[in-house]
PDB file of C-alpha atoms in Angstrom:
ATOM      1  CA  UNK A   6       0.000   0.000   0.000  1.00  0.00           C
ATOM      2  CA  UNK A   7       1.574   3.309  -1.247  1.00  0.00           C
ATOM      3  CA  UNK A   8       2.699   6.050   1.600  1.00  0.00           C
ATOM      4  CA  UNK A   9       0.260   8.467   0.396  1.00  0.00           C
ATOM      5  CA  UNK A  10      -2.786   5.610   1.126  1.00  0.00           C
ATOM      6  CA  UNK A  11      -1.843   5.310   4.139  1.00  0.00           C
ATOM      7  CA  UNK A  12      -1.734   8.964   5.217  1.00  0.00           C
ATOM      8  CA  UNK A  13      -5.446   9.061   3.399  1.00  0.00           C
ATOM      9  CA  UNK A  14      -6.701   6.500   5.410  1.00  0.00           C
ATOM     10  CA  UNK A  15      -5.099   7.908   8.595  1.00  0.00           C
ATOM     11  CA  UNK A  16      -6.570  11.134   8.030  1.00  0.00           C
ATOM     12  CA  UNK A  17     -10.351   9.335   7.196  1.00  0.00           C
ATOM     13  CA  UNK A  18     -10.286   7.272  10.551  1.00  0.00           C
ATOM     14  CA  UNK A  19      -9.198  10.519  12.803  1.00  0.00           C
ATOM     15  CA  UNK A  20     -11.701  12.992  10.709  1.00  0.00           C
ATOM     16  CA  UNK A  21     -14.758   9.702  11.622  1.00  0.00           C
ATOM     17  CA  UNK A  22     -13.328  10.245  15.110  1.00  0.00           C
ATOM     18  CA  UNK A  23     -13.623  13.856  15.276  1.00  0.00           C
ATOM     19  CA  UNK A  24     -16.708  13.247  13.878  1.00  0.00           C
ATOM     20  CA  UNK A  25     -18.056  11.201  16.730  1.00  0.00           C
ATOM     21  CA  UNK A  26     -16.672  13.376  19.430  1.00  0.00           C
ATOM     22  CA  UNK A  27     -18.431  16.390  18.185  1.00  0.00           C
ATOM     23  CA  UNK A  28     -22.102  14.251  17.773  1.00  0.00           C
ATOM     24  CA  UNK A  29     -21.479  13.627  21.242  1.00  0.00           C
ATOM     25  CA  UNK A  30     -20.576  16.916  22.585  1.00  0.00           C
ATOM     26  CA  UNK A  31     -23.993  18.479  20.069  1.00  0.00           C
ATOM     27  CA  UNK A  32     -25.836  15.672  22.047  1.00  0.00           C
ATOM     28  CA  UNK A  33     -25.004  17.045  24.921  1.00  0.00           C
ATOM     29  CA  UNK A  34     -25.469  20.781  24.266  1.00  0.00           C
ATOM     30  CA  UNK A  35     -29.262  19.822  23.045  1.00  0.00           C
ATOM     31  CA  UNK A  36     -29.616  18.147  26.816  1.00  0.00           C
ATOM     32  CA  UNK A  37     -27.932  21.342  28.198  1.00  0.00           C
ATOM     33  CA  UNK A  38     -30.390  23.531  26.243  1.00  0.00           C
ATOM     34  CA  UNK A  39     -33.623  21.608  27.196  1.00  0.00           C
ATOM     35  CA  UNK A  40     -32.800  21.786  30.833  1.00  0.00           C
ATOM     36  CA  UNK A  41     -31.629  25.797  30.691  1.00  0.00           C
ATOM     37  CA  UNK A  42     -35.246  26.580  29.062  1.00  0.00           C
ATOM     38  CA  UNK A  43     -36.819  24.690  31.605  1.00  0.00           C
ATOM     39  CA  UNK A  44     -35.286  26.494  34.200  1.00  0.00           C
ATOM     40  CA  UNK A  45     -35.370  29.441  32.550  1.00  0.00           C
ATOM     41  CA  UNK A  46     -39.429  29.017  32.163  1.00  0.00           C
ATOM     42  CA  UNK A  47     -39.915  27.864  35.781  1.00  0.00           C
ATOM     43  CA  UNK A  48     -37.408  31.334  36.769  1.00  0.00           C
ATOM     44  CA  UNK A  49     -39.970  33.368  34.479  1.00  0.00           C
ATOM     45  CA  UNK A  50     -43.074  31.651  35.571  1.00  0.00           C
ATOM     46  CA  UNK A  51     -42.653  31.876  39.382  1.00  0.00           C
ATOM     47  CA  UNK A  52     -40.648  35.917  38.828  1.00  0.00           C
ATOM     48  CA  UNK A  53     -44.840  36.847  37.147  1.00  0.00           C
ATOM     49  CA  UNK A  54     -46.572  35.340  40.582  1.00  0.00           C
ATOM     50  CA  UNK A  55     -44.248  37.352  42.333  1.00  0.00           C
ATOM     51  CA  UNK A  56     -45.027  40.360  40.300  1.00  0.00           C
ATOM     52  CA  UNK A  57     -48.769  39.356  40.139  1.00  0.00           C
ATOM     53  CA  UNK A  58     -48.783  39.012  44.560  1.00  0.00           C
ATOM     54  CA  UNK A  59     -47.113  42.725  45.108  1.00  0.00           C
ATOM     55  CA  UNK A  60     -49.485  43.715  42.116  1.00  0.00           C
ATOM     56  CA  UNK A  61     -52.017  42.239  43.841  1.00  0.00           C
ATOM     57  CA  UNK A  62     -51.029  42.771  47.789  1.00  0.00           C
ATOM     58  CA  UNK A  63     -53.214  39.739  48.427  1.00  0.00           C
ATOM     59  CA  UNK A  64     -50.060  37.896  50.294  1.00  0.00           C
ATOM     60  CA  UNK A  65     -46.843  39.035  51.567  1.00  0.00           C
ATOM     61  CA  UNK A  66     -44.061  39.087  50.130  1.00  0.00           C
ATOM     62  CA  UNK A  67     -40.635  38.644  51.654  1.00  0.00           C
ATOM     63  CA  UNK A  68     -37.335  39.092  50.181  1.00  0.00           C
ATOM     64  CA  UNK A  69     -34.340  36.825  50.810  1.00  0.00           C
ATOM     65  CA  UNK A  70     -31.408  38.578  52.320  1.00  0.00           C
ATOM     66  CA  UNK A  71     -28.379  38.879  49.813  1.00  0.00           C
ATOM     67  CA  UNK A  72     -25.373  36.983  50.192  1.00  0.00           C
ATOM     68  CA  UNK A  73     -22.294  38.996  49.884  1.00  0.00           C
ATOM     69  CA  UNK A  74     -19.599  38.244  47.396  1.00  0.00           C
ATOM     70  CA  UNK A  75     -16.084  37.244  48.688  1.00  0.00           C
ATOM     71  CA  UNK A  76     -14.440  40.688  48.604  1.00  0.00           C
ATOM     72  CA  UNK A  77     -17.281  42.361  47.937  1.00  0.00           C
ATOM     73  CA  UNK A  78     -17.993  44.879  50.255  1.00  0.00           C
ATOM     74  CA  UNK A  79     -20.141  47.040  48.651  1.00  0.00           C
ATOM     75  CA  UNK A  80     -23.106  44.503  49.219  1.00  0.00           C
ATOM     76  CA  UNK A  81     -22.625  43.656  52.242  1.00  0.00           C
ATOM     77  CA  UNK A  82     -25.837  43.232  55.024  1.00  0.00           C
ATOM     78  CA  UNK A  83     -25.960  45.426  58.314  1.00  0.00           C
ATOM     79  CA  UNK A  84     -25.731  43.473  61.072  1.00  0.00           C
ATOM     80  CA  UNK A  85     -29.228  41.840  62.256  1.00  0.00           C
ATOM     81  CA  UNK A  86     -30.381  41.734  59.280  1.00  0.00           C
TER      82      UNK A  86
END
C-alpha cells in the first residue's frame, strides 16, 4: 500500500473520530439547552406570581437577604439583618 494511502486513510479514521466526538458533545449541548429553558421558564413563571402578589397585595411578600460576594464589600448586610 503506497505512503500516500496510508496517510489518506489515517486522516479518514481521525476525521470519523472527530466526527463522533463532536455528535457527542452536540448531544449534549441539546440536553444542556432543554434543561436551561426549563429552568429558565420555571425562573420566568414563578418571577410573574411574584409580580402578580405585590401587584395584587393579596399575600406578603418577603425578600431573601443577599449573600455577599467574597471581597465584595459594597453589598454587604448590616448586622441583624
Amino acid at each position: 500500500m503506497p505512503d500516500s494511502e496510508k496517510r489518506l486513510r489515517r486522516q479518514v479514521r481521525e476525521l470519523k473520530e472527530l466526527r463522533a466526538a463532536d455528535a457527542e458533545e452536540i448531544a449534549q449541548l441539546k440536553n444542556d439547552v432543554e434543561a436551561l429553558v426549563g429552568a429558565l421558564h420555571q425562573s420566568m413563571t414563578e418571577n410573574r406570581l411574584l409580580h402578580q402578589q405585590l401587584a395584587d397585595r393579596t399575600t406578603v411578600v418577603r425578600t431573601l437577604p443577599v449573600q455577599a460576594r467574597v471581597g465584595d464589600s459594597a453589598h454587604t448586610l448590616p448586622p441583624g439583618t
